[in-house]
Short mmCIF file of N, CA and C in Angstrom, two decimals:
data_model
loop_
_atom_site.label_atom_id
_atom_site.label_comp_id
_atom_site.label_asym_id
_atom_site.label_seq_id
_atom_site.Cartn_x
_atom_site.Cartn_y
_atom_site.Cartn_z
N UNK D 1 4.88 1.61 -10.27
CA UNK D 1 6.32 1.48 -10.21
C UNK D 1 6.75 0.89 -8.87
N UNK D 2 6.03 1.22 -7.79
CA UNK D 2 6.35 0.68 -6.49
C UNK D 2 6.29 -0.84 -6.52
N UNK D 3 5.23 -1.39 -7.12
CA UNK D 3 5.08 -2.83 -7.22
C UNK D 3 6.16 -3.46 -8.07
N UNK D 4 6.49 -2.85 -9.18
CA UNK D 4 7.52 -3.37 -10.06
C UNK D 4 8.87 -3.37 -9.34
N UNK D 5 9.19 -2.28 -8.62
CA UNK D 5 10.46 -2.23 -7.88
C UNK D 5 10.52 -3.34 -6.85
N UNK D 6 9.43 -3.57 -6.13
CA UNK D 6 9.40 -4.62 -5.12
C UNK D 6 9.58 -5.99 -5.78
N UNK D 7 8.89 -6.19 -6.90
CA UNK D 7 8.99 -7.46 -7.60
C UNK D 7 10.41 -7.69 -8.09
N UNK D 8 11.07 -6.64 -8.57
CA UNK D 8 12.45 -6.78 -9.05
C UNK D 8 13.38 -7.16 -7.90
N UNK D 9 13.13 -6.62 -6.71
CA UNK D 9 13.96 -6.97 -5.56
C UNK D 9 13.73 -8.41 -5.15
N UNK D 10 12.48 -8.88 -5.27
CA UNK D 10 12.18 -10.26 -4.90
C UNK D 10 12.78 -11.26 -5.89
N UNK D 11 12.85 -10.86 -7.14
CA UNK D 11 13.28 -11.77 -8.20
C UNK D 11 14.79 -11.96 -8.16
N UNK D 12 15.20 -13.22 -8.10
CA UNK D 12 16.64 -13.47 -8.14
C UNK D 12 17.05 -13.80 -9.58
N UNK D 13 18.35 -13.85 -9.80
CA UNK D 13 18.85 -14.03 -11.17
C UNK D 13 18.53 -15.41 -11.73
N UNK D 14 18.21 -16.39 -10.88
CA UNK D 14 17.92 -17.73 -11.37
C UNK D 14 16.44 -17.92 -11.70
N UNK D 15 15.62 -16.90 -11.45
CA UNK D 15 14.19 -17.02 -11.70
C UNK D 15 13.92 -17.10 -13.20
N UNK D 16 12.91 -17.87 -13.56
CA UNK D 16 12.52 -17.98 -14.96
C UNK D 16 11.73 -16.75 -15.35
N UNK D 17 12.06 -16.11 -16.48
CA UNK D 17 11.32 -14.93 -16.88
C UNK D 17 9.89 -15.29 -17.24
N UNK D 18 8.93 -14.40 -16.98
CA UNK D 18 7.55 -14.69 -17.31
C UNK D 18 7.37 -14.78 -18.82
N UNK D 19 6.38 -15.58 -19.27
CA UNK D 19 6.15 -15.73 -20.70
C UNK D 19 5.60 -14.45 -21.31
N UNK D 20 4.90 -13.65 -20.54
CA UNK D 20 4.37 -12.37 -21.01
C UNK D 20 5.26 -11.27 -20.44
N UNK D 21 5.97 -10.51 -21.29
CA UNK D 21 6.89 -9.49 -20.77
C UNK D 21 6.19 -8.36 -20.02
N UNK D 22 4.88 -8.22 -20.16
CA UNK D 22 4.16 -7.18 -19.44
C UNK D 22 3.71 -7.67 -18.06
N UNK D 23 3.91 -8.92 -17.79
CA UNK D 23 3.50 -9.51 -16.53
C UNK D 23 4.70 -9.62 -15.60
N UNK D 24 4.51 -9.32 -14.34
CA UNK D 24 5.57 -9.43 -13.34
C UNK D 24 5.10 -10.42 -12.29
N UNK D 25 5.75 -11.57 -12.22
CA UNK D 25 5.36 -12.58 -11.27
C UNK D 25 6.57 -13.06 -10.49
N UNK D 26 6.30 -13.47 -9.25
CA UNK D 26 7.34 -14.06 -8.42
C UNK D 26 6.66 -15.00 -7.45
N UNK D 27 7.16 -16.21 -7.34
CA UNK D 27 6.63 -17.18 -6.41
C UNK D 27 7.57 -17.29 -5.22
N UNK D 28 6.99 -17.22 -4.03
CA UNK D 28 7.78 -17.37 -2.80
C UNK D 28 7.13 -18.44 -1.94
N UNK D 29 7.88 -18.96 -1.01
CA UNK D 29 7.35 -19.93 -0.06
C UNK D 29 7.17 -19.22 1.27
N UNK D 30 5.98 -19.32 1.83
CA UNK D 30 5.66 -18.68 3.10
C UNK D 30 4.92 -19.69 3.96
N UNK D 31 5.51 -20.08 5.06
CA UNK D 31 4.90 -21.05 5.97
C UNK D 31 4.45 -22.31 5.22
N UNK D 32 5.36 -22.87 4.44
CA UNK D 32 5.12 -24.09 3.68
C UNK D 32 4.02 -23.95 2.63
N UNK D 33 3.72 -22.73 2.21
CA UNK D 33 2.72 -22.47 1.18
C UNK D 33 3.37 -21.67 0.06
N UNK D 34 3.16 -22.10 -1.17
CA UNK D 34 3.67 -21.36 -2.32
C UNK D 34 2.71 -20.21 -2.63
N UNK D 35 3.24 -18.99 -2.70
CA UNK D 35 2.43 -17.82 -3.03
C UNK D 35 3.06 -17.15 -4.24
N UNK D 36 2.24 -16.90 -5.25
CA UNK D 36 2.72 -16.22 -6.45
C UNK D 36 2.19 -14.80 -6.45
N UNK D 37 3.11 -13.83 -6.48
CA UNK D 37 2.73 -12.43 -6.63
C UNK D 37 2.55 -12.17 -8.11
N UNK D 38 1.50 -11.53 -8.47
CA UNK D 38 1.29 -11.13 -9.86
C UNK D 38 0.76 -9.71 -9.83
N UNK D 39 1.50 -8.79 -10.42
CA UNK D 39 1.11 -7.38 -10.41
C UNK D 39 -0.24 -7.21 -11.08
N UNK D 40 -0.60 -8.11 -12.01
CA UNK D 40 -1.85 -7.95 -12.76
C UNK D 40 -3.07 -8.45 -12.00
N UNK D 41 -2.90 -9.30 -11.01
CA UNK D 41 -4.05 -9.76 -10.24
C UNK D 41 -4.59 -8.61 -9.40
N UNK D 42 -5.91 -8.48 -9.37
CA UNK D 42 -6.51 -7.39 -8.61
C UNK D 42 -7.20 -7.90 -7.35
N UNK D 43 -6.42 -8.55 -6.51
CA UNK D 43 -6.92 -8.93 -5.20
C UNK D 43 -6.95 -7.69 -4.32
N UNK D 44 -6.06 -6.76 -4.61
CA UNK D 44 -5.95 -5.52 -3.85
C UNK D 44 -5.73 -4.36 -4.80
N UNK D 45 -6.20 -3.20 -4.37
CA UNK D 45 -5.96 -1.97 -5.14
C UNK D 45 -5.27 -0.98 -4.21
N UNK D 46 -4.10 -0.51 -4.62
CA UNK D 46 -3.38 0.50 -3.86
C UNK D 46 -3.73 1.87 -4.40
N UNK D 47 -4.42 2.65 -3.59
CA UNK D 47 -4.75 4.03 -3.93
C UNK D 47 -3.63 4.89 -3.37
N UNK D 48 -2.78 5.39 -4.26
CA UNK D 48 -1.59 6.10 -3.83
C UNK D 48 -1.75 7.60 -4.04
N UNK D 49 -1.30 8.35 -3.05
CA UNK D 49 -1.34 9.81 -3.14
C UNK D 49 -0.03 10.37 -2.62
N UNK D 50 0.26 11.59 -3.05
CA UNK D 50 1.49 12.29 -2.70
C UNK D 50 1.24 13.08 -1.41
N UNK D 51 1.92 12.72 -0.34
CA UNK D 51 1.75 13.42 0.95
C UNK D 51 2.10 14.90 0.87
N UNK D 52 2.87 15.29 -0.12
CA UNK D 52 3.28 16.70 -0.24
C UNK D 52 2.32 17.51 -1.10
N UNK D 53 1.32 16.85 -1.69
CA UNK D 53 0.34 17.54 -2.54
C UNK D 53 -1.06 17.11 -2.11
N UNK D 54 -1.69 17.91 -1.29
CA UNK D 54 -3.00 17.57 -0.73
C UNK D 54 -4.03 17.29 -1.82
N UNK D 55 -3.89 17.93 -2.97
CA UNK D 55 -4.85 17.72 -4.07
C UNK D 55 -4.90 16.26 -4.50
N UNK D 56 -3.79 15.53 -4.39
CA UNK D 56 -3.80 14.12 -4.78
C UNK D 56 -4.61 13.30 -3.79
N UNK D 57 -4.58 13.68 -2.52
CA UNK D 57 -5.41 13.00 -1.52
C UNK D 57 -6.88 13.29 -1.79
N UNK D 58 -7.18 14.53 -2.16
CA UNK D 58 -8.57 14.88 -2.47
C UNK D 58 -9.09 14.10 -3.67
N UNK D 59 -8.22 13.71 -4.58
CA UNK D 59 -8.62 12.95 -5.77
C UNK D 59 -8.97 11.50 -5.45
N UNK D 60 -8.54 11.01 -4.30
CA UNK D 60 -8.76 9.61 -3.93
C UNK D 60 -10.25 9.26 -3.93
N UNK D 61 -11.07 10.17 -3.45
CA UNK D 61 -12.51 9.90 -3.35
C UNK D 61 -13.08 9.46 -4.71
N UNK D 62 -12.75 10.18 -5.77
CA UNK D 62 -13.25 9.85 -7.11
C UNK D 62 -12.59 8.59 -7.65
N UNK D 63 -11.28 8.43 -7.42
CA UNK D 63 -10.59 7.22 -7.88
C UNK D 63 -11.20 5.98 -7.24
N UNK D 64 -11.49 6.09 -5.94
CA UNK D 64 -12.09 4.97 -5.22
C UNK D 64 -13.46 4.63 -5.81
N UNK D 65 -14.28 5.64 -6.05
CA UNK D 65 -15.61 5.43 -6.61
C UNK D 65 -15.51 4.73 -7.97
N UNK D 66 -14.60 5.20 -8.81
CA UNK D 66 -14.43 4.60 -10.14
C UNK D 66 -13.93 3.16 -10.04
N UNK D 67 -12.95 2.92 -9.19
CA UNK D 67 -12.39 1.58 -9.05
C UNK D 67 -13.44 0.61 -8.52
N UNK D 68 -14.25 1.04 -7.58
CA UNK D 68 -15.31 0.20 -7.04
C UNK D 68 -16.34 -0.15 -8.11
N UNK D 69 -16.51 0.73 -9.08
CA UNK D 69 -17.40 0.44 -10.20
C UNK D 69 -16.90 -0.73 -11.04
N UNK D 70 -15.58 -0.90 -11.12
CA UNK D 70 -14.98 -1.98 -11.90
C UNK D 70 -14.75 -3.24 -11.08
N UNK D 71 -14.45 -3.08 -9.80
CA UNK D 71 -14.09 -4.23 -8.97
C UNK D 71 -14.54 -3.97 -7.54
N UNK D 72 -15.61 -4.64 -7.14
CA UNK D 72 -16.17 -4.44 -5.81
C UNK D 72 -15.52 -5.33 -4.75
N UNK D 73 -14.73 -6.32 -5.17
CA UNK D 73 -14.18 -7.27 -4.21
C UNK D 73 -12.72 -7.03 -3.84
N UNK D 74 -11.99 -6.28 -4.65
CA UNK D 74 -10.57 -6.03 -4.35
C UNK D 74 -10.44 -5.27 -3.03
N UNK D 75 -9.45 -5.63 -2.27
CA UNK D 75 -9.20 -4.99 -0.97
C UNK D 75 -8.50 -3.65 -1.22
N UNK D 76 -9.09 -2.54 -0.75
CA UNK D 76 -8.44 -1.24 -0.96
C UNK D 76 -7.35 -0.97 0.08
N UNK D 77 -6.31 -0.26 -0.35
CA UNK D 77 -5.23 0.20 0.53
C UNK D 77 -4.98 1.66 0.19
N UNK D 78 -4.83 2.49 1.20
CA UNK D 78 -4.54 3.91 0.98
C UNK D 78 -3.08 4.14 1.35
N UNK D 79 -2.29 4.56 0.38
CA UNK D 79 -0.84 4.69 0.57
C UNK D 79 -0.39 6.11 0.26
N UNK D 80 0.16 6.77 1.27
CA UNK D 80 0.72 8.10 1.10
C UNK D 80 2.21 7.99 0.79
N UNK D 81 2.63 8.59 -0.32
CA UNK D 81 4.04 8.52 -0.74
C UNK D 81 4.79 9.80 -0.37
N UNK D 82 6.10 9.75 -0.51
CA UNK D 82 7.00 10.87 -0.23
C UNK D 82 6.98 11.27 1.25
N UNK D 83 6.91 10.27 2.11
CA UNK D 83 6.94 10.53 3.55
C UNK D 83 8.21 11.29 3.93
N UNK D 84 9.32 11.00 3.27
CA UNK D 84 10.59 11.66 3.58
C UNK D 84 10.50 13.18 3.41
N UNK D 85 9.66 13.66 2.50
CA UNK D 85 9.46 15.10 2.32
C UNK D 85 8.37 15.63 3.26
N UNK D 86 7.38 14.80 3.52
CA UNK D 86 6.26 15.15 4.41
C UNK D 86 6.75 15.51 5.81
N UNK D 87 7.79 14.84 6.29
CA UNK D 87 8.29 15.11 7.64
C UNK D 87 8.84 16.52 7.79
N UNK D 88 9.14 17.18 6.69
CA UNK D 88 9.61 18.56 6.73
C UNK D 88 8.49 19.58 6.87
N UNK D 89 7.25 19.15 6.76
CA UNK D 89 6.11 20.05 6.91
C UNK D 89 5.93 20.43 8.37
N UNK D 90 5.23 21.54 8.61
CA UNK D 90 4.92 21.94 9.99
C UNK D 90 4.01 20.89 10.62
N UNK D 91 4.00 20.85 11.95
CA UNK D 91 3.15 19.89 12.66
C UNK D 91 1.68 20.09 12.29
N UNK D 92 1.26 21.33 12.15
CA UNK D 92 -0.14 21.61 11.78
C UNK D 92 -0.48 21.05 10.41
N UNK D 93 0.42 21.23 9.44
CA UNK D 93 0.19 20.69 8.09
C UNK D 93 0.15 19.16 8.11
N UNK D 94 1.09 18.57 8.85
CA UNK D 94 1.12 17.11 8.98
C UNK D 94 -0.18 16.60 9.60
N UNK D 95 -0.63 17.30 10.64
CA UNK D 95 -1.85 16.90 11.33
C UNK D 95 -3.07 16.96 10.42
N UNK D 96 -3.18 18.03 9.64
CA UNK D 96 -4.32 18.20 8.73
C UNK D 96 -4.36 17.09 7.68
N UNK D 97 -3.22 16.82 7.05
CA UNK D 97 -3.16 15.78 6.02
C UNK D 97 -3.40 14.40 6.63
N UNK D 98 -2.80 14.15 7.79
CA UNK D 98 -2.98 12.86 8.47
C UNK D 98 -4.44 12.65 8.86
N UNK D 99 -5.07 13.68 9.39
CA UNK D 99 -6.48 13.58 9.79
C UNK D 99 -7.36 13.23 8.58
N UNK D 100 -7.13 13.93 7.46
CA UNK D 100 -7.93 13.67 6.26
C UNK D 100 -7.65 12.26 5.71
N UNK D 101 -6.39 11.84 5.70
CA UNK D 101 -6.05 10.50 5.22
C UNK D 101 -6.70 9.43 6.10
N UNK D 102 -6.69 9.63 7.41
CA UNK D 102 -7.34 8.68 8.32
C UNK D 102 -8.85 8.63 8.07
N UNK D 103 -9.44 9.78 7.81
CA UNK D 103 -10.89 9.85 7.54
C UNK D 103 -11.21 9.07 6.25
N UNK D 104 -10.42 9.30 5.20
CA UNK D 104 -10.63 8.58 3.93
C UNK D 104 -10.43 7.08 4.13
N UNK D 105 -9.38 6.72 4.84
CA UNK D 105 -9.07 5.32 5.10
C UNK D 105 -10.24 4.63 5.80
N UNK D 106 -10.80 5.29 6.78
CA UNK D 106 -11.93 4.73 7.52
C UNK D 106 -13.14 4.56 6.60
N UNK D 107 -13.44 5.57 5.79
CA UNK D 107 -14.58 5.49 4.87
C UNK D 107 -14.39 4.37 3.84
N UNK D 108 -13.15 4.17 3.41
CA UNK D 108 -12.84 3.14 2.42
C UNK D 108 -12.70 1.75 3.05
N UNK D 109 -12.63 1.71 4.39
CA UNK D 109 -12.33 0.47 5.12
C UNK D 109 -11.00 -0.09 4.61
N UNK D 110 -10.03 0.80 4.53
CA UNK D 110 -8.73 0.47 3.94
C UNK D 110 -7.59 0.71 4.92
N UNK D 111 -6.58 -0.16 4.94
CA UNK D 111 -5.37 0.14 5.68
C UNK D 111 -4.76 1.44 5.15
N UNK D 112 -4.07 2.15 6.03
CA UNK D 112 -3.42 3.42 5.67
C UNK D 112 -1.93 3.29 5.97
N UNK D 113 -1.12 3.55 4.95
CA UNK D 113 0.33 3.41 5.11
C UNK D 113 1.01 4.61 4.46
N UNK D 114 1.93 5.26 5.20
CA UNK D 114 2.76 6.32 4.65
C UNK D 114 4.11 5.69 4.33
N UNK D 115 4.65 5.99 3.14
CA UNK D 115 5.92 5.37 2.75
C UNK D 115 6.82 6.36 2.03
N UNK D 116 8.06 5.95 1.88
CA UNK D 116 9.04 6.68 1.07
C UNK D 116 9.87 5.66 0.34
N UNK D 117 9.78 5.66 -0.98
CA UNK D 117 10.60 4.71 -1.74
C UNK D 117 12.06 5.14 -1.72
N UNK D 118 12.32 6.44 -1.72
CA UNK D 118 13.71 6.91 -1.76
C UNK D 118 14.46 6.62 -0.45
N UNK D 119 13.72 6.47 0.66
CA UNK D 119 14.35 6.17 1.94
C UNK D 119 13.96 4.78 2.47
N UNK D 120 13.32 3.98 1.62
CA UNK D 120 12.90 2.61 1.97
C UNK D 120 12.10 2.56 3.27
N UNK D 121 11.15 3.47 3.42
CA UNK D 121 10.31 3.51 4.62
C UNK D 121 8.97 2.84 4.29
N UNK D 122 8.67 1.76 4.97
CA UNK D 122 7.41 1.02 4.87
C UNK D 122 7.14 0.38 3.51
N UNK D 123 8.08 0.38 2.60
CA UNK D 123 7.82 -0.16 1.26
C UNK D 123 7.55 -1.67 1.33
N UNK D 124 8.45 -2.43 1.94
CA UNK D 124 8.22 -3.87 2.04
C UNK D 124 7.04 -4.19 2.94
N UNK D 125 6.81 -3.33 3.93
CA UNK D 125 5.68 -3.56 4.84
C UNK D 125 4.34 -3.45 4.12
N UNK D 126 4.27 -2.60 3.10
CA UNK D 126 3.03 -2.49 2.31
C UNK D 126 2.67 -3.87 1.77
N UNK D 127 3.64 -4.55 1.18
CA UNK D 127 3.37 -5.84 0.57
C UNK D 127 3.10 -6.92 1.61
N UNK D 128 3.70 -6.82 2.77
CA UNK D 128 3.40 -7.77 3.84
C UNK D 128 1.97 -7.59 4.33
N UNK D 129 1.53 -6.35 4.45
CA UNK D 129 0.15 -6.08 4.88
C UNK D 129 -0.83 -6.53 3.79
N UNK D 130 -0.50 -6.25 2.53
CA UNK D 130 -1.36 -6.70 1.42
C UNK D 130 -1.50 -8.23 1.47
N UNK D 131 -0.38 -8.93 1.63
CA UNK D 131 -0.41 -10.39 1.72
C UNK D 131 -1.27 -10.86 2.88
N UNK D 132 -1.10 -10.24 4.03
CA UNK D 132 -1.85 -10.67 5.21
C UNK D 132 -3.35 -10.47 5.01
N UNK D 133 -3.74 -9.36 4.38
CA UNK D 133 -5.16 -9.10 4.12
C UNK D 133 -5.71 -10.02 3.03
N UNK D 134 -4.95 -10.20 1.96
CA UNK D 134 -5.41 -10.99 0.82
C UNK D 134 -5.59 -12.47 1.18
N UNK D 135 -4.70 -12.99 2.05
CA UNK D 135 -4.75 -14.40 2.39
C UNK D 135 -5.20 -14.65 3.83
N UNK D 136 -5.73 -13.62 4.45
CA UNK D 136 -6.24 -13.71 5.82
C UNK D 136 -5.20 -14.33 6.77
N UNK D 137 -3.99 -13.80 6.70
CA UNK D 137 -2.89 -14.25 7.55
C UNK D 137 -2.70 -13.26 8.69
N UNK D 138 -2.19 -13.74 9.81
CA UNK D 138 -1.90 -12.85 10.92
C UNK D 138 -0.67 -12.01 10.56
N UNK D 139 -0.80 -10.70 10.74
CA UNK D 139 0.32 -9.79 10.47
C UNK D 139 0.85 -9.30 11.82
N UNK D 140 2.14 -9.45 12.02
CA UNK D 140 2.73 -9.10 13.31
C UNK D 140 3.50 -7.78 13.28
N UNK D 141 3.39 -7.06 12.19
CA UNK D 141 4.07 -5.77 12.08
C UNK D 141 3.38 -4.79 13.03
N UNK D 142 4.13 -4.12 13.90
CA UNK D 142 3.49 -3.16 14.82
C UNK D 142 2.87 -1.98 14.06
N UNK D 143 1.68 -1.60 14.50
CA UNK D 143 1.03 -0.44 13.89
C UNK D 143 1.71 0.84 14.37
N UNK D 144 1.67 1.85 13.51
CA UNK D 144 2.18 3.19 13.85
C UNK D 144 1.04 4.14 13.57
N UNK D 145 0.59 4.87 14.60
CA UNK D 145 -0.62 5.68 14.46
C UNK D 145 -0.44 7.16 14.77
N UNK D 146 0.74 7.55 15.21
CA UNK D 146 0.97 8.93 15.65
C UNK D 146 1.26 9.88 14.49
N UNK D 147 0.65 11.06 14.52
CA UNK D 147 0.91 12.10 13.53
C UNK D 147 2.40 12.41 13.50
N UNK D 148 2.95 12.55 12.30
CA UNK D 148 4.37 12.84 12.13
C UNK D 148 5.21 11.60 11.92
N UNK D 149 4.66 10.45 12.27
CA UNK D 149 5.36 9.17 12.09
C UNK D 149 4.92 8.55 10.77
N UNK D 150 5.69 7.57 10.25
CA UNK D 150 5.28 6.89 9.01
C UNK D 150 4.13 5.91 9.31
N UNK D 151 2.91 6.40 9.18
CA UNK D 151 1.74 5.64 9.57
C UNK D 151 1.71 4.25 8.96
N UNK D 152 1.25 3.30 9.77
CA UNK D 152 1.05 1.92 9.35
C UNK D 152 -0.16 1.43 10.14
N UNK D 153 -1.34 1.63 9.57
CA UNK D 153 -2.59 1.31 10.25
C UNK D 153 -3.32 0.28 9.41
N UNK D 154 -3.46 -0.92 9.94
CA UNK D 154 -4.10 -1.97 9.14
C UNK D 154 -5.06 -2.86 9.92
N UNK D 155 -5.06 -2.78 11.23
CA UNK D 155 -5.96 -3.62 12.02
C UNK D 155 -7.37 -3.04 12.02
N UNK D 156 -8.35 -3.91 12.07
CA UNK D 156 -9.76 -3.50 12.17
C UNK D 156 -10.20 -2.55 11.07
N UNK D 157 -9.73 -2.75 9.86
CA UNK D 157 -10.14 -1.85 8.77
C UNK D 157 -11.28 -2.43 7.95
N UNK D 158 -11.56 -3.70 8.07
CA UNK D 158 -12.61 -4.33 7.24
C UNK D 158 -13.96 -4.41 7.93
N UNK D 159 -14.08 -3.86 9.12
CA UNK D 159 -15.36 -3.95 9.83
C UNK D 159 -16.31 -2.87 9.43
#
Protein backbone atom coordinates (compact mmCIF):
# COMPACT_ATOMS: atom_id res chain seq x y z
CA UNK A 1 0.00 0.00 0.00
CA UNK A 2 2.92 2.34 0.70
CA UNK A 3 4.10 1.96 -2.90
CA UNK A 4 0.63 2.43 -4.32
CA UNK A 5 0.08 5.59 -2.24
CA UNK A 6 3.40 7.01 -3.45
CA UNK A 7 2.58 6.13 -7.04
CA UNK A 8 -0.83 7.80 -6.75
CA UNK A 9 0.83 10.99 -5.47
CA UNK A 10 3.29 10.93 -8.37
CA UNK A 11 0.58 10.37 -10.95
CA UNK A 12 -1.04 13.51 -12.27
CA UNK A 13 -4.50 13.70 -13.81
CA UNK A 14 -3.09 13.93 -17.35
CA UNK A 15 -1.18 10.65 -17.08
CA UNK A 16 -2.26 7.81 -19.33
CA UNK A 17 -3.72 4.92 -17.34
CA UNK A 18 -1.73 1.68 -17.54
CA UNK A 19 -3.07 -1.00 -19.90
CA UNK A 20 -3.06 -3.53 -17.04
CA UNK A 21 -5.22 -2.28 -14.14
CA UNK A 22 -3.14 -4.33 -11.68
CA UNK A 23 0.02 -2.53 -12.75
CA UNK A 24 1.03 0.84 -11.30
CA UNK A 25 3.51 2.75 -13.41
CA UNK A 26 4.75 6.32 -13.54
CA UNK A 27 7.49 7.80 -15.69
CA UNK A 28 9.46 10.77 -14.39
CA UNK A 29 12.40 12.71 -15.71
CA UNK A 30 15.46 12.81 -13.46
CA UNK A 31 18.66 14.51 -14.58
CA UNK A 32 17.64 14.28 -18.24
CA UNK A 33 16.89 10.56 -17.88
CA UNK A 34 13.44 9.01 -18.15
CA UNK A 35 12.77 6.62 -15.24
CA UNK A 36 9.66 4.46 -15.07
CA UNK A 37 8.52 3.27 -11.65
CA UNK A 38 6.72 -0.04 -11.80
CA UNK A 39 5.45 -1.58 -8.58
CA UNK A 40 5.73 -5.02 -10.20
CA UNK A 41 9.44 -4.79 -11.04
CA UNK A 42 11.55 -6.48 -8.40
CA UNK A 43 14.71 -4.43 -8.52
CA UNK A 44 14.20 -3.92 -4.80
CA UNK A 45 12.33 -5.68 -2.03
CA UNK A 46 11.00 -3.68 0.90
CA UNK A 47 10.88 -5.82 4.03
CA UNK A 48 8.42 -3.91 6.19
CA UNK A 49 7.80 -4.41 9.88
CA UNK A 50 5.70 -2.69 12.52
CA UNK A 51 7.91 -0.78 14.99
CA UNK A 52 5.22 -1.20 17.64
CA UNK A 53 5.16 -5.02 17.34
CA UNK A 54 8.57 -6.61 17.84
CA UNK A 55 7.24 -9.95 16.57
CA UNK A 56 7.01 -8.49 13.05
CA UNK A 57 10.70 -7.59 13.17
CA UNK A 58 11.50 -11.12 14.33
CA UNK A 59 9.62 -12.44 11.27
CA UNK A 60 11.93 -10.55 8.90
CA UNK A 61 14.63 -13.22 9.14
CA UNK A 62 12.35 -15.89 7.60
CA UNK A 63 10.81 -13.49 5.06
CA UNK A 64 14.30 -12.50 3.91
CA UNK A 65 15.36 -16.15 3.57
CA UNK A 66 12.26 -16.96 1.51
CA UNK A 67 12.57 -13.89 -0.71
CA UNK A 68 16.23 -14.63 -1.39
CA UNK A 69 15.17 -18.09 -2.53
CA UNK A 70 13.04 -16.47 -5.26
CA UNK A 71 15.22 -13.48 -6.13
CA UNK A 72 18.89 -13.26 -5.24
CA UNK A 73 19.56 -10.00 -7.10
CA UNK A 74 16.86 -7.64 -5.77
CA UNK A 75 18.21 -4.99 -3.42
CA UNK A 76 16.76 -5.48 0.09
CA UNK A 77 15.45 -2.58 2.20
CA UNK A 78 14.38 -2.87 5.83
CA UNK A 79 11.55 -0.46 6.63
CA UNK A 80 10.06 0.06 10.08
CA UNK A 81 6.52 1.48 9.97
CA UNK A 82 4.42 3.38 12.54
CA UNK A 83 7.32 5.54 13.68
CA UNK A 84 4.75 8.07 14.97
CA UNK A 85 3.64 5.48 17.58
CA UNK A 86 7.16 4.16 18.22
CA UNK A 87 8.27 7.56 19.56
CA UNK A 88 5.87 7.07 22.47
CA UNK A 89 7.81 4.01 23.67
CA UNK A 90 10.31 4.27 26.53
CA UNK A 91 13.92 4.99 25.56
CA UNK A 92 14.89 1.44 26.58
CA UNK A 93 12.22 -0.11 24.33
CA UNK A 94 13.23 2.16 21.44
CA UNK A 95 16.87 1.24 21.96
CA UNK A 96 16.17 -2.52 21.99
CA UNK A 97 14.09 -2.43 18.79
CA UNK A 98 16.54 -0.07 17.07
CA UNK A 99 19.52 -2.25 18.00
CA UNK A 100 17.81 -5.38 16.62
CA UNK A 101 16.71 -3.58 13.43
CA UNK A 102 20.26 -2.32 12.87
CA UNK A 103 21.61 -5.85 13.40
CA UNK A 104 19.14 -7.30 10.87
CA UNK A 105 19.87 -4.48 8.42
CA UNK A 106 23.59 -5.18 8.62
CA UNK A 107 23.11 -8.94 8.13
CA UNK A 108 20.84 -8.27 5.13
CA UNK A 109 23.20 -5.59 3.75
CA UNK A 110 20.08 -3.46 3.53
CA UNK A 111 19.33 0.22 4.13
CA UNK A 112 17.24 0.77 7.26
CA UNK A 113 14.48 3.36 7.29
CA UNK A 114 11.85 4.15 9.95
CA UNK A 115 8.73 5.81 8.56
CA UNK A 116 5.20 6.91 9.32
CA UNK A 117 2.67 7.12 6.53
CA UNK A 118 0.13 8.89 8.75
CA UNK A 119 2.64 11.67 9.54
CA UNK A 120 4.50 11.59 6.18
CA UNK A 121 7.83 10.80 7.85
CA UNK A 122 10.49 9.42 5.47
CA UNK A 123 7.89 8.06 3.01
CA UNK A 124 9.18 9.89 -0.07
CA UNK A 125 12.76 9.39 1.13
CA UNK A 126 12.28 5.61 0.96
CA UNK A 127 11.67 5.87 -2.77
CA UNK A 128 14.56 8.29 -3.28
CA UNK A 129 16.91 5.86 -1.54
CA UNK A 130 15.49 2.94 -3.55
CA UNK A 131 16.08 4.92 -6.76
CA UNK A 132 19.62 5.83 -5.77
CA UNK A 133 20.49 2.20 -4.97
CA UNK A 134 18.72 0.70 -8.00
CA UNK A 135 20.34 3.09 -10.49
CA UNK A 136 23.62 3.65 -8.63
CA UNK A 137 22.92 7.38 -8.23
CA UNK A 138 24.40 9.62 -5.57
CA UNK A 139 21.88 10.20 -2.79
CA UNK A 140 22.27 13.47 -0.89
CA UNK A 141 19.65 12.85 1.79
CA UNK A 142 21.33 13.17 5.21
CA UNK A 143 21.49 9.95 7.18
CA UNK A 144 19.78 9.76 10.59
CA UNK A 145 21.34 7.20 12.93
CA UNK A 146 20.35 8.16 16.48
CA UNK A 147 18.01 6.01 18.57
CA UNK A 148 14.62 7.69 18.95
CA UNK A 149 14.93 9.50 15.62
CA UNK A 150 13.32 8.38 12.33
CA UNK A 151 16.28 6.31 11.16
CA UNK A 152 17.52 6.73 7.61
CA UNK A 153 20.63 4.59 7.16
CA UNK A 154 21.63 3.76 3.60
CA UNK A 155 25.34 4.41 3.08
CA UNK A 156 27.80 1.51 2.99
CA UNK A 157 25.11 -1.18 3.16
CA UNK A 158 26.19 -3.22 0.14
CA UNK A 159 29.72 -4.01 1.30
